[in-house]
mmCIF file of C-alpha atoms in Angstrom:
data_model
loop_
_atom_site.group_PDB
_atom_site.id
_atom_site.type_symbol
_atom_site.label_atom_id
_atom_site.label_comp_id
_atom_site.label_asym_id
_atom_site.label_seq_id
_atom_site.Cartn_x
_atom_site.Cartn_y
_atom_site.Cartn_z
ATOM 1 C CA UNK A 1 92.827 154.824 120.616
ATOM 2 C CA UNK A 2 89.422 153.300 120.886
ATOM 3 C CA UNK A 3 89.152 153.050 117.096
ATOM 4 C CA UNK A 4 92.794 152.449 116.244
ATOM 5 C CA UNK A 5 94.804 149.230 116.396
ATOM 6 C CA UNK A 6 94.475 149.015 120.140
ATOM 7 C CA UNK A 7 94.623 150.614 123.554
ATOM 8 C CA UNK A 8 97.612 150.110 125.787
ATOM 9 C CA UNK A 9 99.765 151.261 128.622
ATOM 10 C CA UNK A 10 103.438 151.500 129.531
ATOM 11 C CA UNK A 11 104.167 150.918 133.209
ATOM 12 C CA UNK A 12 107.536 152.137 134.444
ATOM 13 C CA UNK A 13 109.087 151.575 137.860
ATOM 14 C CA UNK A 14 107.911 148.040 138.575
ATOM 15 C CA UNK A 15 110.688 146.108 140.298
ATOM 16 C CA UNK A 16 112.072 142.877 138.846
ATOM 17 C CA UNK A 17 110.973 139.388 139.889
ATOM 18 C CA UNK A 18 107.267 140.146 140.395
ATOM 19 C CA UNK A 19 105.276 137.211 139.051
ATOM 20 C CA UNK A 20 102.992 138.585 136.348
ATOM 21 C CA UNK A 21 100.945 136.895 133.656
ATOM 22 C CA UNK A 22 98.439 138.083 131.063
ATOM 23 C CA UNK A 23 95.800 136.310 133.185
ATOM 24 C CA UNK A 24 96.565 138.637 136.115
ATOM 25 C CA UNK A 25 95.709 141.603 133.917
ATOM 26 C CA UNK A 26 92.853 139.814 132.175
ATOM 27 C CA UNK A 27 91.027 139.230 135.447
ATOM 28 C CA UNK A 28 90.719 142.991 135.974
ATOM 29 C CA UNK A 29 89.954 143.745 132.323
ATOM 30 C CA UNK A 30 87.066 141.282 132.423
ATOM 31 C CA UNK A 31 85.552 143.280 135.294
ATOM 32 C CA UNK A 32 85.442 146.472 133.154
ATOM 33 C CA UNK A 33 84.438 144.805 129.896
ATOM 34 C CA UNK A 34 81.557 146.547 128.104
ATOM 35 C CA UNK A 35 78.373 144.830 127.010
ATOM 36 C CA UNK A 36 77.726 143.129 130.351
ATOM 37 C CA UNK A 37 74.598 145.111 131.205
ATOM 38 C CA UNK A 38 72.106 147.526 129.702
ATOM 39 C CA UNK A 39 73.944 150.356 131.470
ATOM 40 C CA UNK A 40 77.064 150.002 129.316
ATOM 41 C CA UNK A 41 77.838 150.366 125.639
ATOM 42 C CA UNK A 42 76.491 147.544 123.475
ATOM 43 C CA UNK A 43 79.885 147.327 121.755
ATOM 44 C CA UNK A 44 81.422 143.948 122.529
ATOM 45 C CA UNK A 45 85.179 143.523 122.678
ATOM 46 C CA UNK A 46 87.208 140.555 123.884
ATOM 47 C CA UNK A 47 89.691 142.924 125.556
ATOM 48 C CA UNK A 48 92.469 140.326 125.624
ATOM 49 C CA UNK A 49 95.628 141.559 127.340
ATOM 50 C CA UNK A 50 98.962 141.064 125.598
ATOM 51 C CA UNK A 51 102.122 141.725 127.588
ATOM 52 C CA UNK A 52 104.566 143.034 125.000
ATOM 53 C CA UNK A 53 107.584 143.850 127.140
ATOM 54 C CA UNK A 54 109.000 143.932 130.638
ATOM 55 C CA UNK A 55 108.078 140.340 131.530
ATOM 56 C CA UNK A 56 110.134 137.222 130.794
ATOM 57 C CA UNK A 57 109.095 133.721 131.820
ATOM 58 C CA UNK A 58 106.259 135.100 133.940
ATOM 59 C CA UNK A 59 108.375 137.556 135.936
ATOM 60 C CA UNK A 60 108.988 141.264 135.577
ATOM 61 C CA UNK A 61 112.547 142.189 134.661
ATOM 62 C CA UNK A 62 112.628 145.788 135.931
ATOM 63 C CA UNK A 63 112.161 147.427 132.541
ATOM 64 C CA UNK A 64 108.961 149.189 131.443
ATOM 65 C CA UNK A 65 106.015 146.834 131.025
ATOM 66 C CA UNK A 66 104.064 147.269 127.805
ATOM 67 C CA UNK A 67 100.508 145.934 127.702
ATOM 68 C CA UNK A 68 98.256 146.101 124.637
ATOM 69 C CA UNK A 69 94.583 145.297 124.105
ATOM 70 C CA UNK A 70 93.719 145.111 120.422
ATOM 71 C CA UNK A 71 90.477 146.632 119.138
ATOM 72 C CA UNK A 72 88.300 144.266 117.141
ATOM 73 C CA UNK A 73 84.767 145.682 117.083
ATOM 74 C CA UNK A 74 85.354 149.264 116.022
ATOM 75 C CA UNK A 75 83.028 150.480 113.298
ATOM 76 C CA UNK A 76 83.582 154.134 112.445
ATOM 77 C CA UNK A 77 80.243 154.500 110.710
ATOM 78 C CA UNK A 78 78.543 153.790 114.040
ATOM 79 C CA UNK A 79 79.375 157.404 114.859
ATOM 80 C CA UNK A 80 78.229 159.060 111.605
ATOM 81 C CA UNK A 81 75.088 160.430 113.239
ATOM 82 C CA UNK A 82 77.083 162.452 115.796
ATOM 83 C CA UNK A 83 79.582 163.976 113.370
ATOM 84 C CA UNK A 84 77.688 167.273 113.461
ATOM 85 C CA UNK A 85 76.388 167.292 117.026
ATOM 86 C CA UNK A 86 77.661 166.482 120.485
ATOM 87 C CA UNK A 87 76.400 163.463 122.403
ATOM 88 C CA UNK A 88 74.393 164.267 125.520
ATOM 89 C CA UNK A 89 76.236 163.374 128.745
ATOM 90 C CA UNK A 90 79.489 162.658 126.901
ATOM 91 C CA UNK A 91 82.745 164.596 126.910
ATOM 92 C CA UNK A 92 82.606 165.379 123.168
ATOM 93 C CA UNK A 93 82.057 169.116 123.679
ATOM 94 C CA UNK A 94 84.719 169.530 126.360
ATOM 95 C CA UNK A 95 87.191 167.438 124.343
ATOM 96 C CA UNK A 96 86.615 169.706 121.352
ATOM 97 C CA UNK A 97 86.958 172.833 123.515
ATOM 98 C CA UNK A 98 90.193 171.639 125.144
ATOM 99 C CA UNK A 99 91.972 170.033 122.180
ATOM 100 C CA UNK A 100 90.368 171.916 119.287
ATOM 101 C CA UNK A 101 89.493 168.769 117.369
ATOM 102 C CA UNK A 102 86.557 166.403 117.185
ATOM 103 C CA UNK A 103 87.359 162.754 117.806
ATOM 104 C CA UNK A 104 84.032 161.604 116.412
ATOM 105 C CA UNK A 105 84.813 157.900 115.992
ATOM 106 C CA UNK A 106 85.035 156.826 119.588
ATOM 107 C CA UNK A 107 85.594 160.088 121.427
ATOM 108 C CA UNK A 108 89.413 160.106 121.536
ATOM 109 C CA UNK A 109 90.697 160.603 125.067
ATOM 110 C CA UNK A 110 87.134 160.757 126.349
ATOM 111 C CA UNK A 111 86.383 157.212 125.177
ATOM 112 C CA UNK A 112 85.554 154.715 127.908
ATOM 113 C CA UNK A 113 88.028 152.339 126.214
ATOM 114 C CA UNK A 114 90.795 154.659 127.374
ATOM 115 C CA UNK A 115 90.256 153.214 130.866
ATOM 116 C CA UNK A 116 91.806 149.946 129.662
ATOM 117 C CA UNK A 117 95.326 151.262 130.259
ATOM 118 C CA UNK A 118 94.467 152.388 133.774
ATOM 119 C CA UNK A 119 92.820 149.070 134.583
ATOM 120 C CA UNK A 120 95.828 147.129 133.267
ATOM 121 C CA UNK A 121 98.236 149.316 135.265
ATOM 122 C CA UNK A 122 96.001 148.912 138.311
ATOM 123 C CA UNK A 123 96.176 145.132 137.948
ATOM 124 C CA UNK A 124 99.967 145.315 138.103
ATOM 125 C CA UNK A 125 99.817 147.700 141.076
ATOM 126 C CA UNK A 126 97.420 145.375 142.940
ATOM 127 C CA UNK A 127 99.743 142.445 142.346
ATOM 128 C CA UNK A 128 102.744 144.491 143.504
ATOM 129 C CA UNK A 129 101.009 145.727 146.671
ATOM 130 C CA UNK A 130 99.967 142.196 147.589
ATOM 131 C CA UNK A 131 103.410 140.707 146.915
ATOM 132 C CA UNK A 132 105.466 143.380 148.680
ATOM 133 C CA UNK A 133 103.140 144.625 151.435
ATOM 134 C CA UNK A 134 100.387 142.048 151.857
ATOM 135 C CA UNK A 135 97.813 144.711 150.924
ATOM 136 C CA UNK A 136 94.552 143.685 149.254
ATOM 137 C CA UNK A 137 92.820 146.391 147.224
ATOM 138 C CA UNK A 138 89.019 146.219 147.414
ATOM 139 C CA UNK A 139 86.584 148.862 146.232
ATOM 140 C CA UNK A 140 82.826 149.070 146.325
ATOM 141 C CA UNK A 141 79.991 151.578 146.265
ATOM 142 C CA UNK A 142 78.635 152.089 149.766
ATOM 143 C CA UNK A 143 75.809 154.498 148.956
ATOM 144 C CA UNK A 144 73.947 155.894 145.955
ATOM 145 C CA UNK A 145 71.636 158.731 146.956
ATOM 146 C CA UNK A 146 69.456 157.166 149.679
ATOM 147 C CA UNK A 147 70.239 153.534 148.886
ATOM 148 C CA UNK A 148 73.011 152.271 151.144
ATOM 149 C CA UNK A 149 74.846 149.013 151.664
ATOM 150 C CA UNK A 150 74.326 147.796 155.194
ATOM 151 C CA UNK A 151 76.429 145.766 157.580
ATOM 152 C CA UNK A 152 79.716 146.355 155.750
ATOM 153 C CA UNK A 153 82.754 145.791 157.938
ATOM 154 C CA UNK A 154 85.491 147.686 156.117
ATOM 155 C CA UNK A 155 88.147 145.735 157.999
ATOM 156 C CA UNK A 156 86.975 142.346 156.738
ATOM 157 C CA UNK A 157 85.189 142.960 153.415
ATOM 158 C CA UNK A 158 86.727 140.936 150.576
ATOM 159 C CA UNK A 159 86.622 141.129 146.811
ATOM 160 C CA UNK A 160 84.543 137.949 146.849
ATOM 161 C CA UNK A 161 81.974 139.733 149.053
ATOM 162 C CA UNK A 162 81.803 142.610 146.592
ATOM 163 C CA UNK A 163 81.616 140.383 143.506
ATOM 164 C CA UNK A 164 78.818 138.282 145.018
ATOM 165 C CA UNK A 165 76.594 141.367 145.169
ATOM 166 C CA UNK A 166 76.880 142.606 141.592
#
């Protein structure tokens, strides 16, 4: 939970002997870290990945991989003002309608911090795809309304190309 001890993920089905380190996961977590622009939440978290299980001496062992990111900057009173109303453009109302409970401090499942588990699992999947199939995963926004990226060769674009244009 975004306002509990931490946010994590359990990844099942990863084969043994894949080289995997906390740094592999950290690289992707750093890309999603909040507080990097005025468009994100001002809440600052270190988002440091801890691999709790499934990896020994830097290699997966074929058992489920447990990854945890501990919460450090959660302040429940930050949400006192929304305890009686829903936030505009947030999933508070739909969360309440679906689950029948308000998760005021952080938004529960609708918290952006919940993406940490998906990002961590994605980091493992990217590593696995590269190691077993030679596939590089690269994503970027090509167009927003009438503003479009130009001269993008989808066959040769690299993550470095994308990162250099942030």
